[in-house]
Coordinates of C-alpha atoms in Angstrom, one line a residue:
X1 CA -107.7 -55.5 96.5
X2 CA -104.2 -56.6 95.1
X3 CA -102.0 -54.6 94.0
X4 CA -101.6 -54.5 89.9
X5 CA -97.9 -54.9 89.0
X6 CA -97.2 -51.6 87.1
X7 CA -94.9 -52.5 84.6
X8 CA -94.7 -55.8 82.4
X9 CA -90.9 -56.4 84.0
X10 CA -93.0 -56.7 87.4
X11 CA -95.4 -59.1 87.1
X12 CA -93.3 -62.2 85.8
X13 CA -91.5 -61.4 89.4
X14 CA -94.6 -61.6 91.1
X15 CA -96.0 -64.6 89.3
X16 CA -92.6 -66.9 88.5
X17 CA -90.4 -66.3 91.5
X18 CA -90.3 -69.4 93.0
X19 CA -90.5 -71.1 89.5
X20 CA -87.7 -69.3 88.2
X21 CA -85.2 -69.6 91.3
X22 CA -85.8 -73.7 90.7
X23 CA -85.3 -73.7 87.2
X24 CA -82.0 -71.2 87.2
X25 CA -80.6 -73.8 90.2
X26 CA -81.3 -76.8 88.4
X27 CA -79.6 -75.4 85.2
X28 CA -76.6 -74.2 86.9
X29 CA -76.0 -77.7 88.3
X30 CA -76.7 -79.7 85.3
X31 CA -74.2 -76.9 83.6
X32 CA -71.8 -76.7 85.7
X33 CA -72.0 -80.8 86.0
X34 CA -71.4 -80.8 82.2
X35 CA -68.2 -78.2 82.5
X36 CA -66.5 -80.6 85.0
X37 CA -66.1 -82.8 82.6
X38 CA -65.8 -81.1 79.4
X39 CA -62.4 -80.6 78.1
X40 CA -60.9 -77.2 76.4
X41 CA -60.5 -77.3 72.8
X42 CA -58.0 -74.7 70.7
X43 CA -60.7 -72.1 70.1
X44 CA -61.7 -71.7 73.6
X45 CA -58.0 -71.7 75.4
X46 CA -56.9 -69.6 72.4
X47 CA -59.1 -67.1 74.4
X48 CA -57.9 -67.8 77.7
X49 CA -54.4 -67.4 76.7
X50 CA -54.4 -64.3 74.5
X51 CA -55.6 -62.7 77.9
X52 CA -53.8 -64.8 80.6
X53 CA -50.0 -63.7 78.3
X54 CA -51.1 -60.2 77.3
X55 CA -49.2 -57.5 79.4
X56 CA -51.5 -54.6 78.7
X57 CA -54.9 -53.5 77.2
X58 CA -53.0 -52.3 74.5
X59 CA -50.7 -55.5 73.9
X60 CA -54.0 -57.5 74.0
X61 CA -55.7 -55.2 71.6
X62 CA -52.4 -56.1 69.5
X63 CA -52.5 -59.6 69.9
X64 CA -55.9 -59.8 68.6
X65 CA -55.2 -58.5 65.2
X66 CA -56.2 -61.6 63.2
X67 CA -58.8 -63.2 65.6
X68 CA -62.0 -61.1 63.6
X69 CA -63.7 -60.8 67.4
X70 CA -64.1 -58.0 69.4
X71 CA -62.6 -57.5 72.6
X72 CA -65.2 -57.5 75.1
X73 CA -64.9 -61.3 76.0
X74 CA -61.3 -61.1 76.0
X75 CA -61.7 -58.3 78.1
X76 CA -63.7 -60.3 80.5
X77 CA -61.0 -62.9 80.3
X78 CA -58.2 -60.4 81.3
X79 CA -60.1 -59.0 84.2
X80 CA -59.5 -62.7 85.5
X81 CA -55.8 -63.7 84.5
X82 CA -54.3 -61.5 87.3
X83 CA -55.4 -63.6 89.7
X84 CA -55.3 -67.2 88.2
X85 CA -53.5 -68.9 85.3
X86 CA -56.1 -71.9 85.5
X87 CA -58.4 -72.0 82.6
X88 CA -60.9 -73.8 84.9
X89 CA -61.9 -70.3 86.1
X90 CA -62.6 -69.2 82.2
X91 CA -65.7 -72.1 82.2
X92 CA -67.1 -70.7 86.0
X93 CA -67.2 -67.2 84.2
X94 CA -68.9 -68.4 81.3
X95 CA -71.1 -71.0 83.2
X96 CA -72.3 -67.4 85.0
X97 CA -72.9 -66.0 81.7
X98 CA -75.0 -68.8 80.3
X99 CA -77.0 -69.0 83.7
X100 CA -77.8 -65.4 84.2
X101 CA -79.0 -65.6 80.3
X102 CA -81.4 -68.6 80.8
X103 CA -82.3 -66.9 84.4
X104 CA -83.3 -63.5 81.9
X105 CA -84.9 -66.2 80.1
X106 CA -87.2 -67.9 82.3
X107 CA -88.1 -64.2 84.8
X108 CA -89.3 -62.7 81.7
X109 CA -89.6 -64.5 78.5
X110 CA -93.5 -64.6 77.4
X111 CA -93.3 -68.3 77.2
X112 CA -95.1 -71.3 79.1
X113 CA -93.2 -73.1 82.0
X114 CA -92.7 -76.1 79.3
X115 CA -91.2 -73.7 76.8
X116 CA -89.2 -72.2 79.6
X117 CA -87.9 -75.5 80.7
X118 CA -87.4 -77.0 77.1
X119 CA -85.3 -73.9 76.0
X120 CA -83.3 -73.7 79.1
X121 CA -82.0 -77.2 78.5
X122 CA -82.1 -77.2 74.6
X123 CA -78.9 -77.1 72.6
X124 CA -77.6 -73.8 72.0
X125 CA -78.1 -72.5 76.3
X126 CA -77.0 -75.5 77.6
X127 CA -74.3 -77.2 75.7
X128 CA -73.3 -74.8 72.4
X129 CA -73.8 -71.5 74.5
X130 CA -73.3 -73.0 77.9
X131 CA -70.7 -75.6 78.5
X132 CA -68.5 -74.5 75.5
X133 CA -66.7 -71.1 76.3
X134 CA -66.8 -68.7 73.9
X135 CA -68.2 -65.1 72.9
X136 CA -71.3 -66.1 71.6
X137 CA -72.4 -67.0 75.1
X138 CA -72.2 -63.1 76.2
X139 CA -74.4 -62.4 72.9
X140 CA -77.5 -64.1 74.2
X141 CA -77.2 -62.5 77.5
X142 CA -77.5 -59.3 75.8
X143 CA -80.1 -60.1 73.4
X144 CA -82.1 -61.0 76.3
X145 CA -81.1 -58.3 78.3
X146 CA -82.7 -56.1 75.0
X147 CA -85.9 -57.7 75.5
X148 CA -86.0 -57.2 78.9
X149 CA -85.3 -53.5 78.7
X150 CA -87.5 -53.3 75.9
X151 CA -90.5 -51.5 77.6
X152 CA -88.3 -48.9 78.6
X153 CA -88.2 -47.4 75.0
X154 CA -91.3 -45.4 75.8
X155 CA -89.6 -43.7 78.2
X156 CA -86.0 -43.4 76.9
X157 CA -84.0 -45.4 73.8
X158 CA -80.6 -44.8 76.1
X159 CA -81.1 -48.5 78.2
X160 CA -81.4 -49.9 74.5
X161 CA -78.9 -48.4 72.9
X162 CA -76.2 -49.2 75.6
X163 CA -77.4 -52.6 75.2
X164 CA -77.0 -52.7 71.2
X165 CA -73.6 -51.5 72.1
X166 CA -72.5 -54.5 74.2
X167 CA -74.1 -56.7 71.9
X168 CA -72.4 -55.6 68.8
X169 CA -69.2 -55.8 70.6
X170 CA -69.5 -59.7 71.4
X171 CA -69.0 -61.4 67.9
X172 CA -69.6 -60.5 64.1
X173 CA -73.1 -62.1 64.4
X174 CA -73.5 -60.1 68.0
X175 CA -72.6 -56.8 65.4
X176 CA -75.1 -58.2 62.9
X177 CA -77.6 -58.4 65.3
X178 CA -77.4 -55.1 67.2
X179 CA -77.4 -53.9 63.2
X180 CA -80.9 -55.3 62.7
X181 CA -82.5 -54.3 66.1
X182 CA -81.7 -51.2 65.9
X183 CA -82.9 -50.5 62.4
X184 CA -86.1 -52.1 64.0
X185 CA -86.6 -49.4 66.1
X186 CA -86.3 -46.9 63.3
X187 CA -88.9 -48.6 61.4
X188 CA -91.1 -49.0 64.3
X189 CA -90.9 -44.8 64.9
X190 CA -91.9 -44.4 61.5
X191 CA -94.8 -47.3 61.7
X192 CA -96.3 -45.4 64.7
X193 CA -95.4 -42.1 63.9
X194 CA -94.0 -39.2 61.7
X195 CA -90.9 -38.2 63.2
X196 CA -91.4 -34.7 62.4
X197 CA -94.2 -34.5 65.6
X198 CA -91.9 -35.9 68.1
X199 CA -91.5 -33.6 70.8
X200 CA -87.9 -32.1 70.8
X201 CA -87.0 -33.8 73.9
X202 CA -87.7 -37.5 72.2
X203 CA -86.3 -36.6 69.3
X204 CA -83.1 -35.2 71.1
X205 CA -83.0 -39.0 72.8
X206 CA -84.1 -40.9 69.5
X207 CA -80.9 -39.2 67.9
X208 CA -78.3 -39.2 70.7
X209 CA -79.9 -42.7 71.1
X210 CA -78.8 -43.5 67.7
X211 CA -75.9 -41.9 67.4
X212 CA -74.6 -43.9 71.0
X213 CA -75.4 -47.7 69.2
X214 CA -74.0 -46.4 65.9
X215 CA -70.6 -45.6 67.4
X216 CA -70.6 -48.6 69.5
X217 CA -71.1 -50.7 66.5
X218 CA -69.0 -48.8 63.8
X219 CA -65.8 -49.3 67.1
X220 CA -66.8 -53.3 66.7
X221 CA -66.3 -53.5 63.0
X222 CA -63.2 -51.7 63.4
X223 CA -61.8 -54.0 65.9
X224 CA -62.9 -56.6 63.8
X225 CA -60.7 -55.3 60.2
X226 CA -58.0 -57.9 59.9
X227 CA -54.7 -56.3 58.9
X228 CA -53.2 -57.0 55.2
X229 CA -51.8 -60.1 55.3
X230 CA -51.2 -62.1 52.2
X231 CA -51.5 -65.4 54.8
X232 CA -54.2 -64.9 56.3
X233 CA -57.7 -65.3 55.9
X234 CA -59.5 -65.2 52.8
X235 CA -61.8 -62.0 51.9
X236 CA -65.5 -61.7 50.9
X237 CA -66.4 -63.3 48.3
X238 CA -67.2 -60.6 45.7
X239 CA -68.0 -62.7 42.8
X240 CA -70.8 -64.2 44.8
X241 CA -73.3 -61.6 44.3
X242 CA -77.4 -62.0 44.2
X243 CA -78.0 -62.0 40.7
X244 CA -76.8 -63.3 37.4
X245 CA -73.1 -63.3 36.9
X246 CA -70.5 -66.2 36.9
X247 CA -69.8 -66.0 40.2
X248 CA -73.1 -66.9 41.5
X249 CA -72.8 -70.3 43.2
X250 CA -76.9 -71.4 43.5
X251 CA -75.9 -74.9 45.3
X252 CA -73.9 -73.3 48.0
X253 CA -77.0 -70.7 48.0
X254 CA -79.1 -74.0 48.9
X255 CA -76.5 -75.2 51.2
X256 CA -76.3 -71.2 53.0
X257 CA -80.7 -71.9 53.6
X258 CA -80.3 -75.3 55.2
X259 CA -78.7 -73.7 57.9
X260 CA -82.3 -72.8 59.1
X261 CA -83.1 -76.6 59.6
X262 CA -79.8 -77.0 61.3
X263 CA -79.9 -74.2 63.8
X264 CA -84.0 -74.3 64.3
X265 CA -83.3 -78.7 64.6
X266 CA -79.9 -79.2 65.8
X267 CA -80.0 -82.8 66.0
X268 CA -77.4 -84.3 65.8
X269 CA -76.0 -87.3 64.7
X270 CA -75.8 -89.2 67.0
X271 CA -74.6 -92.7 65.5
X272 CA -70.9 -91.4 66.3
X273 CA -69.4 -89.5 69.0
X274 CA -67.9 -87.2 66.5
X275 CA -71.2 -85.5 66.4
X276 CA -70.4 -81.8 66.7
X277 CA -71.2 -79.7 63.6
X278 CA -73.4 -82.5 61.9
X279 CA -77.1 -83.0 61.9
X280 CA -78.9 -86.2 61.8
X281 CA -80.7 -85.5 58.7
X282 CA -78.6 -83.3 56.6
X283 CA -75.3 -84.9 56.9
X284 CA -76.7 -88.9 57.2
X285 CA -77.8 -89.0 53.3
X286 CA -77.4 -87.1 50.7
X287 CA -80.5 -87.9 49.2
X288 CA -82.1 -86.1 52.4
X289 CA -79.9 -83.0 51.6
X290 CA -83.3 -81.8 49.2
X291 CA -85.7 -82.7 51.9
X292 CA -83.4 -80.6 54.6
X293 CA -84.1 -77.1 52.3
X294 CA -87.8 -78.1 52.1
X295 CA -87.9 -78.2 55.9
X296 CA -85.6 -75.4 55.9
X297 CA -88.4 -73.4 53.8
X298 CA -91.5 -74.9 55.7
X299 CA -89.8 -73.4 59.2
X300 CA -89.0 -70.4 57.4
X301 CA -92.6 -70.0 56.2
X302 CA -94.0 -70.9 59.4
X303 CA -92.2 -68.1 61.3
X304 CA -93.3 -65.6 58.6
X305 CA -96.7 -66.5 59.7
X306 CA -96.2 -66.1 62.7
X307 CA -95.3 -62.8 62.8
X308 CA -97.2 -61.6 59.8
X309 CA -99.8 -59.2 62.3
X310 CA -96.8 -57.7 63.7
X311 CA -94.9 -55.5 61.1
X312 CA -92.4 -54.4 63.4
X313 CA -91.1 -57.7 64.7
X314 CA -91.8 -59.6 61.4
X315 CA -89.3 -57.0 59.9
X316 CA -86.5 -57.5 62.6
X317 CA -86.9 -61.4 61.6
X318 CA -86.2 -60.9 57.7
X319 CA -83.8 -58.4 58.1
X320 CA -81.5 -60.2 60.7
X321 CA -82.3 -63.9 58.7
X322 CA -81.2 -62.3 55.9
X323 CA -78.2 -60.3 57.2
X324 CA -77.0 -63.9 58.6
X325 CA -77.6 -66.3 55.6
X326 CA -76.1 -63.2 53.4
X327 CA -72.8 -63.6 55.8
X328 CA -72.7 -66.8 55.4
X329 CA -72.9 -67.0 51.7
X330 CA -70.4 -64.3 51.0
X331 CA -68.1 -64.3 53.5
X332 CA -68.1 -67.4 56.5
X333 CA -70.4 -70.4 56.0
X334 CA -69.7 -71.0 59.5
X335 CA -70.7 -73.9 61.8
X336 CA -73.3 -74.9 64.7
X337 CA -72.5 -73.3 66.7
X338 CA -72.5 -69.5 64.3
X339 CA -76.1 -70.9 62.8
X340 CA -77.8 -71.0 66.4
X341 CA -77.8 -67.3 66.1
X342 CA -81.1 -67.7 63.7
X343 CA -82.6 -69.9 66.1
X344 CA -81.8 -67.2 69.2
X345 CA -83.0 -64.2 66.9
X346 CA -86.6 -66.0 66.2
X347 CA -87.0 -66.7 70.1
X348 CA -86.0 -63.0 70.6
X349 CA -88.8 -62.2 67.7
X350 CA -91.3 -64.4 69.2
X351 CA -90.5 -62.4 73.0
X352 CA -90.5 -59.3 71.3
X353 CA -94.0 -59.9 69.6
X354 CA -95.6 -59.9 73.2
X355 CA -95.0 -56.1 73.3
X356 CA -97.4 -55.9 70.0
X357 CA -101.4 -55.9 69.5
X358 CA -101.9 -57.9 66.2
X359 CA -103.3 -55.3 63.2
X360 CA -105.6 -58.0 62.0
X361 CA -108.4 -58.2 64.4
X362 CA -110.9 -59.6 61.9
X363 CA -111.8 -63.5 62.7
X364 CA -110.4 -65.9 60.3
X365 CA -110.3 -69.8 59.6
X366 CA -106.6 -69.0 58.3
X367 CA -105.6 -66.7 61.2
X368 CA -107.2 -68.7 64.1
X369 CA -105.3 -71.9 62.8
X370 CA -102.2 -69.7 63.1
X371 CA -103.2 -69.0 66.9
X372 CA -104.3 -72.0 67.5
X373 CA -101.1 -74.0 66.7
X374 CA -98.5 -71.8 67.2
X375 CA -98.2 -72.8 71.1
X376 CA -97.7 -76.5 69.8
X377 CA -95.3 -75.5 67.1
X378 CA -93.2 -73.5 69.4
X379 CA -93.2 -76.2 71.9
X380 CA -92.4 -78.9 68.8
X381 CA -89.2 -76.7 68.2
X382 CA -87.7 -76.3 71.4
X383 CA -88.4 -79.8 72.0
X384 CA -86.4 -80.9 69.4
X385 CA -83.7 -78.5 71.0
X386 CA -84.0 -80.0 74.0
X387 CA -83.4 -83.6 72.5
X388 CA -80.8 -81.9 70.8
X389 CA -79.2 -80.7 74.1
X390 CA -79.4 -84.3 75.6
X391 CA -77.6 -85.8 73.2
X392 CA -74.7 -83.7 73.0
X393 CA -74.7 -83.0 77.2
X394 CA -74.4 -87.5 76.7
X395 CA -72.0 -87.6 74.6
X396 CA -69.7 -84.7 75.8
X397 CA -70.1 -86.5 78.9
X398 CA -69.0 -89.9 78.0
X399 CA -66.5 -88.7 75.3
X400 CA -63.0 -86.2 75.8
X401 CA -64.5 -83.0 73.4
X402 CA -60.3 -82.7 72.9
X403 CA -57.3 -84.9 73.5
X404 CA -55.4 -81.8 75.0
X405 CA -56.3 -81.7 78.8
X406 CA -55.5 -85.6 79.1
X407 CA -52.2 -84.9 77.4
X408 CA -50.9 -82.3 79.2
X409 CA -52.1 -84.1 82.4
X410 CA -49.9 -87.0 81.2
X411 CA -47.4 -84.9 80.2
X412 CA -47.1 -83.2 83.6
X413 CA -47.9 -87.2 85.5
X414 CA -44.1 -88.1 84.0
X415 CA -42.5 -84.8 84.8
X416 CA -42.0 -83.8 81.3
X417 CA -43.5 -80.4 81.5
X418 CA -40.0 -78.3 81.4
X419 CA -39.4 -80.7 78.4
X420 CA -38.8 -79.1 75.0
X421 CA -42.5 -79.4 73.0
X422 CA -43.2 -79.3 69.2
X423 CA -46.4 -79.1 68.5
X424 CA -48.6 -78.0 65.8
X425 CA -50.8 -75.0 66.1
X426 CA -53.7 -77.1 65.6
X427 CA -53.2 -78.9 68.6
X428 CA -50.3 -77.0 70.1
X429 CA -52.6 -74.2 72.4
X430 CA -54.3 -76.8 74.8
X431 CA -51.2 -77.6 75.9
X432 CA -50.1 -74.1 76.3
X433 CA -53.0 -73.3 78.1
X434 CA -53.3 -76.2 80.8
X435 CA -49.5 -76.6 81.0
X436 CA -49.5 -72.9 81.3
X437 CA -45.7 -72.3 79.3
X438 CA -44.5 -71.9 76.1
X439 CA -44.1 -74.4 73.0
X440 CA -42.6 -74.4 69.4
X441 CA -45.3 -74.5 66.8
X442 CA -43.5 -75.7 63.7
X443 CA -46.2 -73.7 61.3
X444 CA -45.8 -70.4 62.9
X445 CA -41.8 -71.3 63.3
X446 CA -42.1 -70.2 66.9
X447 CA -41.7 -70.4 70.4
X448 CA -44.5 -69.0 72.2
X449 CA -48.4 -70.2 73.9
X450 CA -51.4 -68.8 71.6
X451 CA -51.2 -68.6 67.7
X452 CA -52.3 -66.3 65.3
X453 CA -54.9 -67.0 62.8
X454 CA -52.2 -65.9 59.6
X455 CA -50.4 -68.9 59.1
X456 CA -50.9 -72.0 56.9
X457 CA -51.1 -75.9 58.7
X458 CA -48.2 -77.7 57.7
X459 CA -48.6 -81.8 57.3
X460 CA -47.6 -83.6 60.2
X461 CA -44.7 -85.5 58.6
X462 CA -43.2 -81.7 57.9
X463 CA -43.9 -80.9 62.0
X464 CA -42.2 -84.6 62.7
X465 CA -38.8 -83.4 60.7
X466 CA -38.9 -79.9 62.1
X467 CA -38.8 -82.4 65.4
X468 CA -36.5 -84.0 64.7
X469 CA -33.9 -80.7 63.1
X470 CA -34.7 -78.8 67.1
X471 CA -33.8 -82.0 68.6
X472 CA -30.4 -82.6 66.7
X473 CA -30.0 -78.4 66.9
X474 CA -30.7 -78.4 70.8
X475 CA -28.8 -81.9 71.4
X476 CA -31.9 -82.8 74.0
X477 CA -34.6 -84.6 74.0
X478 CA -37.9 -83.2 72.2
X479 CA -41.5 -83.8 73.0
X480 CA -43.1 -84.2 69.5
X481 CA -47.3 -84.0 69.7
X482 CA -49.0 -84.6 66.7
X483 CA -52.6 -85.5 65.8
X484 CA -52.2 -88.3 63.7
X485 CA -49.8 -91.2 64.1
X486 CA -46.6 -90.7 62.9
X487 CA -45.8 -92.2 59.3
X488 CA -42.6 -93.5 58.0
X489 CA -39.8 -91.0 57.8
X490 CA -37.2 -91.1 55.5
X491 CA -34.0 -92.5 57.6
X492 CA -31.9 -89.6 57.2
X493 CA -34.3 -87.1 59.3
X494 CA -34.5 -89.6 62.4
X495 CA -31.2 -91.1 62.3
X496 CA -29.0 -90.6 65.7
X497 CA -32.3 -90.8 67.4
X498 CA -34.1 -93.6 69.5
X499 CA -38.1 -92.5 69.1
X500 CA -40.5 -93.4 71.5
X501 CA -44.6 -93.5 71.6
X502 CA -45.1 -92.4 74.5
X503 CA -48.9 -92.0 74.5
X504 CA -51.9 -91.6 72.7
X505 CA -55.3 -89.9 72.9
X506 CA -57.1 -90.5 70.2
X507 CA -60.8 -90.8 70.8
X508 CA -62.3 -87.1 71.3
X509 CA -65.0 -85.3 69.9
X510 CA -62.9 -83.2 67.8
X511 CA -61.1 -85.6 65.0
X512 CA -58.5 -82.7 64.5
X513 CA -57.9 -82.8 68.2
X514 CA -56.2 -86.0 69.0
X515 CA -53.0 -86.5 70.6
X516 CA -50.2 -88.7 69.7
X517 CA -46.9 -87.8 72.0
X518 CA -43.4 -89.2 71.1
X519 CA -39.9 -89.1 72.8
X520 CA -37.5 -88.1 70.8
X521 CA -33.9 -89.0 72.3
X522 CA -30.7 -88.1 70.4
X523 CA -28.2 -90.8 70.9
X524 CA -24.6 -90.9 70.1
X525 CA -23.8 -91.8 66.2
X526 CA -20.6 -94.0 65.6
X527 CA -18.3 -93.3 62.9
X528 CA -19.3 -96.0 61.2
X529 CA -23.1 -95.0 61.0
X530 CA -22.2 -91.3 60.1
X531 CA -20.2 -92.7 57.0
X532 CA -23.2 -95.1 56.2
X533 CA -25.9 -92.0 56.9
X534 CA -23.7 -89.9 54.6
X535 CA -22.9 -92.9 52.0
X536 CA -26.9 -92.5 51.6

């Protein structure tokens, strides 16, 4: 007779070996296809480069003052740096992230090979959590990882809590989340039991449990506290509170709920190659916007439903849906790329709902619909993510995501790499990053690679005159970078000076991210022109 796998982390092993080793292969050559050719922008080579330039832990720690992220994916990052300066190597770390998620994913997930397949090639674990490198990448590793592990909780909470502790150190919504599961399994001790018959040894691991996640998320939050700074960042939004006062806002309340369509049906759109951060419905027409929150509230609905016969789960999805969209409304409306994290926390519900016997057992025409469609609607969602993943992995593809890999690459093709370069901090860090030196960044005033978060953008025709004052200050010739084309000066701030477009870049993904690169060469002035300059 066959041997009966003895634990539920077993038997997907047994049965999806062969199935999973395909699927994991095929989506790190598709991914790692994509990272060839997907260029850098500021946010992720701001990473990169906080690491790659900081001397110590304690220097990067310093460093990271404004950037409202924890350390552990810069800490990843600096483990790197030592031996390589290329950022290249940044994307093959993250491409491991993203792969060993979807490979937790499709071992273990309590889905159909369709589902498994749609979701490893839908939006958010291919293209927004995959090709793109940042933090939140590391989060949905972890929140798989949590499911994984989940079993073990009948033995010991420690596996979990260490998990809750990696995961809260990830991002603000990694925090957010690690918050919610963890007051899940609080409410799930007191669902199946009073706490006051636990045997002293499970109570002695439920607490040290507890306290272990606490700490690890009360040290993320910490990391996370932006020093005072007059410049930077604006704070929460206080006035915006959930009840009747002048502050509250009820169409940016509207706008905070969408974000369920956009996240649950990232679609984008697609009539442009600027498609990141839109949707194809929500930002075509505004007469769609109202149709957008009635999808928004039909999804929202649907999951409720879903999870209605397991208490435990069904309060993990309210509590961490409404921890996000709270966020969001008072703090950091956020983009795509922040609002996948509802879509990841439903798949984690749905996974997590496997471990649970439904408390209804009474037949129903209501409940067996429920069961009856919910494969289909499941399989309707991530197909829409899928789509959703095409068309960005297409586009990304066809399209530069930023300007600044081609410019640097042009800048080092003429030689000009131990040039002098003014370039704004929108635009400036690419540069630093690929051409692996320091630059001025005229709205920091400084000379250095990465930026900090604390400063105010400057207009380009103010970065075009700071040009201009280094060039005449240095007596050499400048490499000015901005990302729009120049305008008209006034003659007195490029007089002496024969400017040259040397390039442009100017079709990428990100509009903020295109690259216009101009020579500036002092020449002499005669006496004549001085006069005339100074007549003026």
């Amino acid at each position: 007779m066959a041997t009966v796998p003895s634990t539920p982390l077993e038997r997907p092993l047994q049965r999806d070996g062969v199935f999973t080793g395909g699927l994991v292969l095929a989506f790190l050559i598709v991914g790692g296809f994509g990272m060839l050719h997907h260029e850098l922008w500021s946010d992720e080579i701001l990473a990169w480069i906080f690491a790659r330039d900081s001397a110590s832990l304690d220097e990067l720690y310093r460093n990271l003052r404004y950037e409202a992220h924890p350390l552990l994916w810069y800490l990843g990052l600096y483990g790197i740096t030592p031996f390589t300066h290329n950022p290249a190597y940044m994307q093959v770390f993250h491409l491991g992230i993203a792969t060993l998620a979807v490979a937790f994913f499709t071992h273990w997930a309590p889905f159909t090979r369709l589902q498994k397949i749609l979701f490893a090639f839908s939006y958010f674990p291919l293209y927004e959590y995959g090709m793109l490198s940042r933090n939140y990448g590391l989060g949905m590793l972890f929140l798989f990882l949590f499911c994984m592990l989940f079993e073990t909780r009948k033995r010991s909470y420690l596996p979990l809590a260490l998990v809750l502790v990696l995961l809260a150190n990830t991002s603000i919504y990694g925090l957010m989340l690690s918050f919610a599961l963890e007051l899940t399994l609080v409410f799930e001790i007191f669902m199946e039991r009073d706490i006051s018959t636990l045997a002293l040894s499970r109570l002695t691991n439920v607490l040290s449990s507890g306290f272990i996640a606490g700490l690890g998320m009360v040290g993320s939050a910490l990391q996370m506290i932006r020093p005072f700074d007059p410049k930077a960042a604006a704070g929460w939004n206080t006035n915006n509170v959930l009840e009747v006062t002048p502050g509250l806002d009820p169409f940016f309340a509207l706008k905070v709920f969408a974000a369920l369509w956009q996240s649950y049906v990232p679609i984008p759109n697609f009539s442009t190659y600027q498609f990141w951060n839109t949707n194809f419905l929500y930002n075509n027409l505004a007469l769609l916007k109202p149709l957008v929150l009635l999808l928004s509230l039909g999804l929202f609905l649907a999951a409720i439903m879903l999870f209605r016969r397991r208490p435990v789960v069904l309060f993990l999805y309210l509590l961490g849906t409404f921890e996000m969209l709270v966020f969001m409304y008072l703090k950091y409306y956020g983009s795509i790329r922040h609002f996948g994290h509802l879509f990841i926390l439903f798949m984690v519900c749905l996974w997590l709902g496997s471990f649970y016997t439904p408390k209804e057992q009474t037949e129903g025409t209501f409940r067996k619909l429920i069961e009856q469609y919910k494969t289909r609607f499941i399989t309707l969602i991530l197909s829409t993510q899928f789509i959703a993943g095409a068309i960005a992995y297409t586009i990304d593809l066809a399209n530069p995501f930023s300007g600044g890999q081609a410019a640097a690459n042009f800048i080092q093709s003429r030689h000009l790499e131990h040039t002098f370069i003014v370039a704004s901090d929108l635009i400036g860090p690419p540069l630093s990053g690929y051409l692996d030196r320091k630059i001025y960044y005229p709205d920091s005033e400084r000379l250095g690679t990465f930026v900090l978060v604390n400063r105010r953008y400057i207009s380009n025709e103010t970065i075009a005159t700071r040009g201009y004052q280094l060039a005449r200050e240095r007596k050499t010739p400048v490499l000015l970078i901005l990302n729009k084309a120049m305008g008209k000066l006034p003659t007195k701030v490029s007089v002496g000076f024969q400017t040259s477009e040397l390039a442009r870049f100017d079709r990428s993904i990100i509009d903020d991210e295109q690259y216009f690169i101009y020579w500036l060469q002092p020449t002499p002035i005669s006496r004549n022109s001085s006069m005339r300059h100074e007549s003026n």
